[in-house]
XYZ file of C-alpha atoms in Angstrom:
507
model
C -32.708 70.678 -4.775
C -34.759 69.601 -1.744
C -35.546 66.286 -3.433
C -31.855 65.715 -4.144
C -30.936 66.452 -0.524
C -33.610 64.054 0.679
C -32.338 61.339 -1.668
C -28.762 61.920 -0.489
C -29.807 61.671 3.174
C -31.787 58.520 2.459
C -28.810 56.966 0.652
C -26.469 57.932 3.488
C -28.897 56.425 5.997
C -29.088 53.195 4.000
C -25.295 52.916 3.846
C -25.088 53.436 7.612
C -27.646 50.666 8.039
C -25.773 48.454 5.594
C -22.534 48.949 7.474
C -24.221 48.137 10.796
C -25.693 44.873 9.470
C -22.351 43.953 7.933
C -20.494 44.415 11.226
C -23.144 42.323 12.968
C -22.737 39.651 10.255
C -26.472 39.806 9.599
C -26.094 39.202 5.885
C -29.772 38.639 5.132
C -30.656 42.139 6.343
C -27.526 43.598 4.763
C -28.563 42.073 1.440
C -32.017 43.600 1.649
C -30.493 46.999 2.399
C -28.017 46.676 -0.499
C -30.962 45.906 -2.793
C -32.740 49.072 -1.599
C -29.675 51.168 -2.444
C -29.319 49.552 -5.870
C -32.982 50.154 -6.579
C -32.418 53.872 -6.002
C -29.028 53.931 -7.699
C -28.343 50.851 -9.893
C -24.786 52.042 -10.655
C -23.695 52.260 -7.017
C -20.531 50.117 -7.063
C -20.027 49.877 -3.293
C -23.586 48.674 -2.753
C -23.121 46.214 -5.599
C -19.949 44.903 -3.963
C -21.780 44.540 -0.665
C -24.508 42.555 -2.402
C -21.956 40.164 -3.884
C -20.260 39.787 -0.488
C -23.589 39.067 1.227
C -24.542 36.413 -1.335
C -21.176 34.711 -0.848
C -21.446 34.829 2.939
C -24.908 33.260 2.662
C -23.478 30.439 0.539
C -25.380 31.570 -2.564
C -22.344 31.275 -4.814
C -24.246 30.589 -8.019
C -26.317 33.762 -7.594
C -23.208 35.786 -6.784
C -21.362 34.518 -9.843
C -24.316 35.193 -12.138
C -24.625 38.702 -10.700
C -20.935 39.357 -11.389
C -21.183 38.013 -14.932
C -24.330 40.047 -15.711
C -22.721 43.320 -14.632
C -19.253 43.549 -16.198
C -19.052 47.330 -15.769
C -19.654 47.149 -12.012
C -17.586 43.991 -11.451
C -14.457 44.765 -13.458
C -12.393 44.669 -10.230
C -14.094 41.602 -8.788
C -11.541 39.024 -9.949
C -11.117 37.573 -6.475
C -14.869 37.286 -5.836
C -15.427 35.685 -9.248
C -12.646 33.134 -8.672
C -13.852 32.421 -5.137
C -17.378 31.667 -6.382
C -15.989 29.420 -9.110
C -13.859 27.607 -6.542
C -16.789 27.031 -4.181
C -18.942 25.837 -7.092
C -16.215 23.280 -7.933
C -15.383 25.095 -11.161
C -11.772 24.805 -10.140
C -10.150 24.990 -13.559
C -12.183 28.116 -14.345
C -11.093 29.623 -11.021
C -7.471 28.976 -11.960
C -7.922 30.720 -15.311
C -9.533 33.709 -13.581
C -6.703 34.030 -11.058
C -3.996 33.587 -13.675
C -5.307 36.675 -15.489
C -4.419 38.925 -12.534
C -1.282 40.869 -13.415
C -0.166 41.951 -9.929
C -1.905 39.526 -7.572
C -2.481 40.591 -3.985
C -1.936 38.225 -1.049
C -5.630 37.318 -0.941
C -5.514 36.345 -4.629
C -2.358 34.276 -4.143
C -3.845 32.525 -1.117
C -6.865 31.524 -3.145
C -4.549 30.486 -5.973
C -2.752 28.178 -3.527
C -6.066 26.565 -2.561
C -7.030 26.115 -6.216
C -3.684 24.552 -7.128
C -3.949 22.206 -4.155
C -7.417 21.091 -5.221
C -6.083 20.465 -8.738
C -3.255 18.369 -7.227
C -0.638 20.651 -8.746
C 1.396 20.444 -5.599
C 4.726 21.706 -6.916
C 3.160 24.966 -8.129
C 1.175 25.200 -4.899
C 4.434 24.849 -2.956
C 5.902 27.850 -4.779
C 2.836 29.989 -4.018
C 2.800 29.194 -0.287
C 6.562 29.525 0.085
C 6.348 33.011 -1.377
C 3.359 33.909 0.810
C 5.133 32.778 3.966
C 8.212 34.807 3.091
C 6.349 37.991 2.259
C 3.322 38.023 4.571
C 3.049 39.087 8.192
C -0.432 39.002 9.682
C -2.650 37.076 12.087
C -3.005 34.102 9.728
C 0.567 32.821 9.699
C -0.271 29.594 11.533
C -3.136 28.718 9.169
C -0.881 29.485 6.210
C 1.875 27.287 7.635
C -0.644 24.500 8.223
C -1.645 24.633 4.577
C 2.005 24.680 3.581
C 2.493 21.554 5.694
C -0.271 19.833 3.751
C 1.535 20.694 0.522
C 4.811 19.287 1.879
C 3.025 16.078 2.845
C 1.554 15.780 -0.645
C 4.969 16.312 -2.228
C 6.482 13.769 0.147
C 3.984 11.156 -1.059
C 5.148 11.905 -4.617
C 8.839 11.658 -3.606
C 9.358 15.261 -4.690
C 12.668 16.586 -3.274
C 11.032 19.970 -2.600
C 9.328 18.408 0.403
C 12.651 17.916 2.168
C 13.698 21.561 2.046
C 11.549 22.715 4.963
C 10.927 21.525 8.494
C 7.542 22.024 10.121
C 6.911 23.602 13.484
C 4.720 21.549 15.806
C 2.898 24.166 17.856
C -0.621 23.018 16.963
C -2.196 19.622 16.435
C -2.812 20.520 12.777
C 0.903 21.106 12.226
C 1.812 17.873 14.026
C -0.790 16.004 11.957
C 0.773 17.300 8.752
C 4.209 16.261 10.015
C 2.771 12.754 10.391
C 1.476 12.908 6.819
C 4.928 13.951 5.657
C 6.443 10.905 7.373
C 3.798 8.704 5.779
C 4.953 9.912 2.388
C 8.436 8.759 3.372
C 7.132 5.354 4.467
C 8.055 5.991 8.120
C 4.970 4.440 9.722
C 6.450 4.217 13.206
C 7.343 7.897 13.187
C 3.952 8.801 11.740
C 2.191 6.848 14.488
C 4.109 8.770 17.161
C 3.216 12.101 15.572
C -0.465 11.206 15.307
C -0.577 10.226 18.966
C 1.049 13.567 19.794
C -1.478 15.404 17.598
C -4.363 13.732 19.431
C -2.857 14.653 22.792
C -2.440 18.323 21.781
C -5.975 18.415 20.397
C -7.438 17.060 23.636
C -5.442 19.521 25.746
C -6.883 22.383 23.692
C -10.265 21.567 25.219
C -9.118 20.967 28.813
C -10.357 24.327 30.059
C -13.398 24.558 27.807
C -16.273 23.275 29.924
C -18.808 23.998 27.184
C -17.251 21.505 24.749
C -18.826 18.052 24.897
C -16.998 14.760 24.474
C -18.835 14.224 21.177
C -17.510 17.546 19.890
C -13.983 16.584 20.902
C -14.389 13.225 19.170
C -15.545 15.018 16.012
C -12.373 17.119 16.068
C -10.264 13.968 16.507
C -11.890 12.000 13.685
C -9.368 12.811 10.978
C -6.451 11.944 13.281
C -8.053 8.597 14.134
C -8.711 7.682 10.517
C -5.116 8.435 9.634
C -3.897 6.502 12.671
C -6.034 3.564 11.549
C -4.273 3.676 8.189
C -0.848 3.711 9.858
C -1.774 0.732 12.050
C -3.129 -1.117 9.022
C 0.126 -0.541 7.167
C 1.970 -2.073 10.132
C -0.266 -5.144 10.147
C -2.169 -4.143 13.330
C -5.465 -4.881 11.639
C -7.752 -5.289 14.655
C -6.693 -1.941 16.095
C -7.128 -0.276 12.708
C -10.622 -1.737 12.283
C -11.613 -0.543 15.756
C -10.582 3.043 14.951
C -12.347 3.094 11.571
C -15.577 1.745 12.989
C -15.403 4.121 15.957
C -15.260 7.075 13.558
C -17.938 5.727 11.215
C -20.279 5.063 14.141
C -20.177 8.781 14.902
C -21.447 9.538 11.373
C -18.756 12.131 10.544
C -19.810 15.309 8.770
C -16.780 15.106 6.463
C -17.997 12.829 3.669
C -14.487 12.479 2.229
C -13.103 11.178 5.505
C -16.036 8.770 5.880
C -15.354 7.502 2.353
C -11.693 6.822 3.149
C -12.499 4.998 6.400
C -15.191 2.941 4.652
C -12.866 2.048 1.800
C -10.184 0.856 4.185
C -12.682 -1.296 6.092
C -13.531 -2.940 2.756
C -9.832 -3.716 2.353
C -9.690 -5.187 5.832
C -12.698 -7.391 5.073
C -11.063 -8.720 1.882
C -13.342 -11.459 0.530
C -15.074 -11.963 3.897
C -18.052 -10.132 5.425
C -19.296 -9.057 2.002
C -22.547 -7.654 3.375
C -20.631 -5.145 5.505
C -18.321 -4.352 2.587
C -21.281 -3.563 0.340
C -22.603 -1.072 2.903
C -19.185 0.513 3.283
C -18.548 0.792 -0.451
C -21.824 2.680 -0.848
C -20.497 5.259 1.606
C -17.221 5.419 -0.293
C -18.942 6.006 -3.643
C -21.649 8.500 -2.635
C -22.476 11.417 -4.936
C -20.296 14.508 -4.703
C -17.170 12.786 -3.419
C -15.229 13.572 -6.587
C -14.659 17.049 -5.129
C -13.549 15.768 -1.719
C -11.056 13.039 -2.653
C -7.820 13.057 -4.601
C -7.713 11.336 -7.975
C -5.587 8.554 -6.455
C -8.155 7.973 -3.708
C -11.012 7.880 -6.204
C -9.126 5.396 -8.356
C -8.386 3.168 -5.341
C -12.042 3.173 -4.298
C -13.098 2.299 -7.847
C -10.674 -0.623 -7.825
C -11.987 -1.950 -4.521
C -15.572 -1.574 -5.705
C -14.622 -3.615 -8.766
C -13.010 -6.304 -6.621
C -16.039 -6.396 -4.353
C -18.235 -7.166 -7.363
C -15.811 -9.929 -8.250
C -15.986 -11.437 -4.770
C -19.791 -11.146 -4.862
C -20.078 -13.018 -8.179
C -21.481 -9.913 -9.898
C -19.677 -10.577 -13.165
C -21.246 -7.921 -15.359
C -20.764 -5.097 -12.821
C -17.181 -6.226 -12.298
C -16.452 -6.094 -16.037
C -18.020 -2.645 -16.411
C -15.962 -1.186 -13.590
C -12.788 -2.946 -14.763
C -13.238 -1.390 -18.212
C -13.780 2.012 -16.609
C -10.674 1.492 -14.496
C -8.755 0.555 -17.608
C -9.795 3.822 -19.268
C -8.618 5.769 -16.210
C -5.366 3.837 -15.763
C -4.262 2.786 -19.255
C -0.692 2.087 -18.140
C -1.741 -0.285 -15.335
C -1.966 -4.075 -15.614
C -4.483 -4.288 -12.798
C -7.707 -3.834 -14.849
C -6.608 -6.609 -17.219
C -5.777 -8.917 -14.321
C -9.209 -8.302 -12.792
C -10.967 -9.057 -16.082
C -8.942 -12.240 -16.426
C -9.659 -13.227 -12.831
C -13.375 -12.782 -13.498
C -13.198 -14.988 -16.591
C -11.319 -17.638 -14.644
C -13.838 -17.468 -11.830
C -16.575 -17.965 -14.418
C -14.629 -21.057 -15.590
C -13.873 -19.478 -18.966
C -10.174 -20.285 -18.948
C -9.842 -20.376 -22.729
C -11.365 -16.879 -23.023
C -9.022 -15.638 -20.325
C -6.030 -17.016 -22.227
C -7.238 -15.490 -25.491
C -7.832 -12.121 -23.824
C -4.269 -12.028 -22.483
C -2.789 -13.090 -25.821
C -4.675 -10.291 -27.577
C -3.519 -7.817 -24.958
C 0.114 -8.945 -25.331
C -0.136 -8.659 -29.126
C -1.371 -5.056 -28.816
C 1.377 -4.095 -26.388
C 4.225 -5.575 -28.414
C 7.560 -4.818 -26.735
C 5.757 -3.010 -23.897
C 4.153 -6.212 -22.648
C 4.220 -6.662 -18.909
C 5.905 -9.472 -17.006
C 2.839 -9.589 -14.754
C 0.649 -10.323 -17.748
C 3.069 -12.891 -19.165
C 3.303 -14.708 -15.842
C -0.464 -14.797 -15.559
C -0.783 -16.157 -19.094
C 1.796 -18.855 -18.341
C -0.102 -19.797 -15.178
C -3.385 -20.174 -17.087
C -1.687 -22.231 -19.777
C -0.179 -24.537 -17.160
C -3.522 -24.917 -15.438
C -5.020 -26.053 -18.726
C -2.165 -28.507 -19.279
C -0.623 -26.533 -22.171
C 2.995 -26.994 -21.089
C 4.486 -26.206 -24.499
C 2.583 -22.913 -24.741
C 3.563 -22.062 -21.177
C 7.212 -22.787 -21.999
C 7.019 -20.396 -24.963
C 5.444 -17.712 -22.785
C 8.078 -18.148 -20.071
C 10.838 -17.910 -22.665
C 9.628 -14.417 -23.581
C 9.861 -13.100 -20.032
C 13.264 -11.517 -20.472
C 16.192 -10.968 -18.169
C 14.890 -12.803 -15.099
C 14.269 -16.146 -16.725
C 17.277 -17.677 -14.957
C 15.727 -16.995 -11.547
C 15.339 -20.223 -9.548
C 11.585 -19.789 -9.165
C 11.015 -19.568 -12.920
C 13.424 -22.351 -13.723
C 11.919 -24.675 -11.117
C 8.402 -23.889 -12.340
C 9.446 -24.591 -15.889
C 11.329 -27.778 -15.079
C 8.474 -29.144 -12.995
C 6.187 -29.154 -16.029
C 8.247 -29.803 -19.137
C 11.965 -30.076 -18.415
C 13.145 -30.557 -21.996
C 11.171 -27.856 -23.763
C 11.085 -25.340 -20.962
C 14.718 -25.457 -19.940
C 15.750 -24.962 -23.564
C 13.362 -22.040 -23.956
C 14.487 -20.411 -20.737
C 18.147 -20.555 -21.653
C 17.838 -17.724 -24.156
C 16.152 -14.727 -22.533
C 16.907 -13.310 -19.084
C 14.540 -11.191 -16.567
C 11.126 -11.549 -15.042
C 9.503 -9.602 -12.391
C 10.210 -9.936 -8.747
C 12.732 -11.555 -6.471
C 9.735 -13.150 -4.842
C 9.706 -15.528 -7.777
C 12.943 -17.059 -6.600
C 11.300 -18.636 -3.559
C 8.222 -20.543 -4.748
C 7.323 -22.041 -8.109
C 4.313 -20.676 -9.870
C 3.924 -17.460 -7.914
C 2.129 -14.546 -9.504
C 4.365 -11.501 -8.987
C 3.998 -9.197 -6.011
C 5.831 -6.288 -7.596
C 2.810 -3.990 -7.410
C 2.664 -4.355 -3.665
C 5.284 -1.693 -3.019
C 3.334 1.273 -4.389
C 2.352 4.049 -1.949
C -1.130 3.991 -0.461
C -1.286 0.238 0.153
C -3.276 -0.876 3.091
C -1.522 -4.079 3.984
C 1.823 -5.788 3.807
C 2.637 -7.597 0.608
C 1.880 -11.297 0.330
C 2.786 -13.839 -2.272
C -0.102 -14.904 -4.405
C -0.703 -18.625 -4.762
C -0.737 -20.442 -8.080
C -4.487 -20.313 -8.664
C -5.307 -17.364 -10.885
C -8.420 -16.549 -8.899
C -6.158 -15.744 -5.925
C -4.929 -12.675 -7.826
C -8.121 -11.048 -6.656
C -7.355 -11.447 -2.986
C -3.930 -9.948 -3.299
C -5.153 -6.990 -5.293
C -7.692 -6.172 -2.637
C -4.819 -5.815 -0.183
C -2.649 -3.812 -2.521
C -4.914 -1.017 -3.526
C -6.558 0.994 -0.845
C -6.926 4.688 -0.435
C -4.095 6.607 1.148
C -6.334 8.418 3.631
C -5.225 12.016 3.706
C -1.539 11.202 3.433
C -0.613 14.350 1.632
C -4.208 15.369 2.124
C -3.576 16.905 5.486
C -5.676 19.170 7.657
C -4.358 22.230 5.923
C -5.554 21.071 2.564
C -8.665 19.138 3.361
C -10.411 20.027 6.587
C -8.967 23.544 6.784
C -9.004 24.231 3.075
C -12.400 25.877 2.714
C -11.968 27.567 6.083
C -8.763 29.234 4.944
C -10.440 30.306 1.725
C -13.273 31.811 3.772
C -10.734 33.655 5.941
C -9.140 35.000 2.762
C -12.571 36.175 1.727
C -13.256 37.852 5.069
C -9.985 39.755 4.802
C -10.973 40.843 1.308
C -14.239 42.299 2.602
C -12.359 45.064 4.359
C -12.092 46.798 1.014
C -15.845 47.344 0.811
C -16.623 48.509 4.334
C -17.991 51.977 4.701
C -16.843 54.641 7.130
């Protein structure tokens, strides 16, 4: 009996100590104390929970997850902790499966679910989760939750999803104003987005007016994401020098956010085009560093891959260009761009016949799905080689736009008899741009979201395709990737976790 009383007192003392270390956020000492309790009583569930919490707070997510998995009896109610560890270990799909198995999810589970869905770019589902949370939650985290919701709205706006237009955003913090700017970017309102970003920077600076301990460097670090996004907006409006100045200002500060540095670097590569290749090579290394797949959207990663491919093309690195173009083709099977890059590389290598054969094979595989872009490019190559009859046949297959003045004048300038006869049968080509200059390669792709520069007509030479593509495809830096979802994402998840800890505190 005396031994039992002594053990009980010792256990009570250890729990008191554990609680004290937990309140002081001294998780190393709390972990050691939890281990002492578990050594005496391996089945002590509260001590086990504390141990898991301490490991998570110390960033030892792999250990925490393994501990949960090794002890199913003790961790049967640890769904949130399991999913949180999976999320932080970038096992995002597994985290989703874990959370989906919860029958009556609490707010903390739904908040984490929102973060997971955002990371998976399932924005419509994420919207539903946050809308429900905002309707049914009242606590001290409403502003953070609304900021995250704003990031979701911005992402939906970039996808032209009508859900994004159902809600207005308050603008009481610079994060909320920033996300309003991202929303406007999704709508293509660059002037409005610029005004919002300037307002966001002003609010952010005013937040530090009375904080004498905050240095200018710390303020600049807080402003980095706003400046990168502002650089993008200026670039979209053709204010290239101002955009370059902002990007380089941020990169000079060596930002801690690797995803933001990647976006800024990628957009500098787009500004450089086929000039200043040495600088572009340095920047593309930053944009393709290890681990960025978890910090960038799939669209951003694809844009960076494209620009890396084009950089190899500009640098006369034929083999690397082909490898990346083939990889791009696997990732974007519906896009013409990888084929156009491969053809441009062949043309640059003076292998015009191979380029023509490649396009003909591609057209044969596509059948009725063949692209006007591809057909126009093939016709251009055929004309450059003096094969007017073949070019006339290709132009005749373009479809409904073949009566456009640009096509007709191109055709007539090379072989009036054959071409005009061929063109008289099938109507439709690609872009109204074709009606202005003969021999243009279409600029239809230039109106997709996330472009970094205004569209320009490509000249007749096939190798010029490369220069236009480098303008067309750049990352959309955090448009729909707002503070709520990127910079604040892990912070909000950590706050969710801190709230969850209340369930394991001892009295």
